[in-house]
Backbone as numpy.savetxt, mean C-alpha at the origin, in Angstrom:
# Nx Ny Nz CAx CAy CAz Cx Cy Cz
15.28 12.63 0.92 14.51 11.40 0.94 14.18 11.00 -0.49
14.35 9.73 -0.77 14.08 9.21 -2.11 12.58 9.02 -2.31
12.09 9.44 -3.46 10.68 9.28 -3.78 10.39 7.82 -4.08
9.28 7.32 -3.55 8.90 5.92 -3.76 8.13 5.78 -5.07
8.34 4.66 -5.74 7.68 4.40 -7.02 6.46 3.51 -6.80
5.67 3.39 -7.85 4.51 2.50 -7.82 4.96 1.09 -7.44
6.06 0.67 -8.02 6.58 -0.67 -7.75 6.95 -0.84 -6.27
7.50 0.22 -5.67 7.86 0.17 -4.24 6.61 -0.09 -3.39
5.54 0.63 -3.69 4.30 0.46 -2.92 3.70 -0.93 -3.13
3.64 -1.36 -4.38 3.06 -2.67 -4.67 3.88 -3.79 -4.03
5.20 -3.69 -4.11 6.07 -4.70 -3.49 5.90 -4.70 -1.98
5.78 -3.52 -1.40 5.60 -3.43 0.05 4.29 -4.08 0.48
3.21 -3.80 -0.24 1.91 -4.40 0.09 2.02 -5.92 -0.01
2.64 -6.40 -1.06 2.79 -7.85 -1.24 3.61 -8.46 -0.11
4.76 -7.86 0.20 5.63 -8.39 1.27 4.92 -8.43 2.62
4.24 -7.34 2.95 3.54 -7.28 4.24 2.46 -8.35 4.30
1.71 -8.48 3.21 0.66 -9.50 3.16 1.25 -10.90 3.37
2.36 -11.19 2.72 3.00 -12.50 2.85 3.59 -12.72 4.24
4.23 -11.71 4.80 4.88 -11.84 6.11 3.87 -12.00 7.24
2.82 -11.19 7.20 1.85 -11.20 8.29 0.72 -12.19 8.08
0.63 -12.74 6.87 -0.41 -13.71 6.54 -1.77 -13.22 7.02
-2.11 -11.99 6.61 -3.35 -11.38 7.04 -4.16 -10.92 5.83
-5.42 -10.70 6.05 -6.28 -10.16 5.01 -6.06 -8.66 4.91
-5.56 -8.21 3.80 -5.36 -6.79 3.59 -4.19 -6.23 4.38
-3.80 -5.03 4.02 -2.67 -4.35 4.62 -3.11 -2.94 4.99
-2.61 -2.42 6.09 -2.99 -1.07 6.51 -1.99 -0.03 6.02
-2.42 1.23 5.96 -1.53 2.33 5.59 -0.37 2.42 6.56
-0.64 2.17 7.83 0.42 2.23 8.85 1.48 1.17 8.57
1.06 -0.04 8.21 2.02 -1.10 7.87 2.93 -0.67 6.72
2.32 -0.09 5.68 3.09 0.34 4.51 4.04 1.48 4.88
3.53 2.45 5.63 4.36 3.59 6.05 5.57 3.11 6.85
5.34 2.20 7.78 6.45 1.67 8.58 7.43 0.89 7.72
6.92 0.10 6.79 7.77 -0.71 5.93 8.65 0.14 5.02
8.09 1.21 4.48 8.83 2.07 3.55 9.49 3.26 4.25
9.23 3.40 5.56 9.79 4.50 6.35 9.40 5.87 5.78
8.09 6.02 5.56 7.52 7.27 5.06 6.29 7.61 5.88
5.69 8.77 5.60 4.52 9.20 6.38 3.24 8.50 5.89
2.26 8.44 6.79 0.97 7.86 6.42 0.30 8.70 5.33
0.52 10.01 5.36 -0.07 10.89 4.34 0.46 10.53 2.95
1.73 10.24 2.85 2.32 9.85 1.57 1.71 8.54 1.09
1.50 7.61 2.01 0.90 6.32 1.66 -0.53 6.53 1.20
-1.28 7.35 1.91 -2.68 7.59 1.54 -2.79 8.16 0.13
-1.92 9.10 -0.20 -1.93 9.70 -1.53 -1.58 8.65 -2.59
-0.57 7.84 -2.31 -0.16 6.81 -3.26 -1.26 5.77 -3.44
-1.89 5.37 -2.36 -2.96 4.36 -2.44 -4.12 4.90 -3.27
-4.42 6.18 -3.12 -5.49 6.78 -3.92 -5.14 6.67 -5.41
-3.90 6.95 -5.77 -3.46 6.85 -7.17 -3.48 5.40 -7.66
-3.01 4.49 -6.81 -3.01 3.07 -7.18 -4.44 2.57 -7.39
-5.35 3.04 -6.56 -6.76 2.64 -6.69 -7.33 3.16 -8.02
-7.01 4.41 -8.36 -7.49 4.98 -9.62 -6.96 4.23 -10.83
-5.78 3.63 -10.69 -5.19 2.85 -11.78 -5.66 1.39 -11.77
-6.47 1.03 -10.77 -7.00 -0.33 -10.70 -6.01 -1.35 -10.15
-4.96 -0.89 -9.47 -3.94 -1.79 -8.95 -4.23 -2.28 -7.54
-5.03 -1.52 -6.79 -5.41 -1.94 -5.44 -6.89 -1.65 -5.22
-7.44 -2.35 -4.24 -8.79 -2.07 -3.76 -8.63 -1.52 -2.36
-9.28 -0.39 -2.09 -9.17 0.22 -0.76 -10.33 1.16 -0.54
-10.80 1.20 0.68 -11.81 2.15 1.11 -11.21 2.95 2.25
-11.67 4.17 2.46 -11.12 4.97 3.56 -11.18 4.22 4.89
-10.11 4.28 5.63 -9.99 3.67 6.97 -10.16 2.16 6.97
-9.81 1.52 5.86 -9.91 0.06 5.82 -8.64 -0.52 5.22
-8.60 -1.81 5.08 -7.43 -2.51 4.57 -7.27 -2.31 3.06
-6.05 -2.54 2.60 -5.70 -2.38 1.18 -5.41 -3.78 0.62
-5.95 -4.04 -0.56 -5.78 -5.34 -1.21 -5.24 -5.13 -2.62
-4.31 -5.97 -3.04 -3.85 -5.94 -4.42 -4.93 -6.53 -5.32
-5.03 -6.02 -6.54 -5.98 -6.58 -7.50 -5.22 -7.55 -8.40
-5.94 -8.24 -9.25 -5.32 -9.16 -10.20 -4.44 -8.42 -11.19
-4.80 -7.19 -11.49 -4.06 -6.39 -12.45 -2.63 -6.21 -11.97
């Protein structure tokens, strides 16, 4: 299995947001879109949040930041 990059996650969040026209994106949506586990998404989202690229709280939606 190919390892996903930061760009893969950010692009996935953006695409899902645009396609579903919804506020925020769930880990399940990202996992399904990238065909990976929810645990992998959770770990990546934690890293993205630490870098200031997304806003997310446990068990809630994920939002891209301006950065």
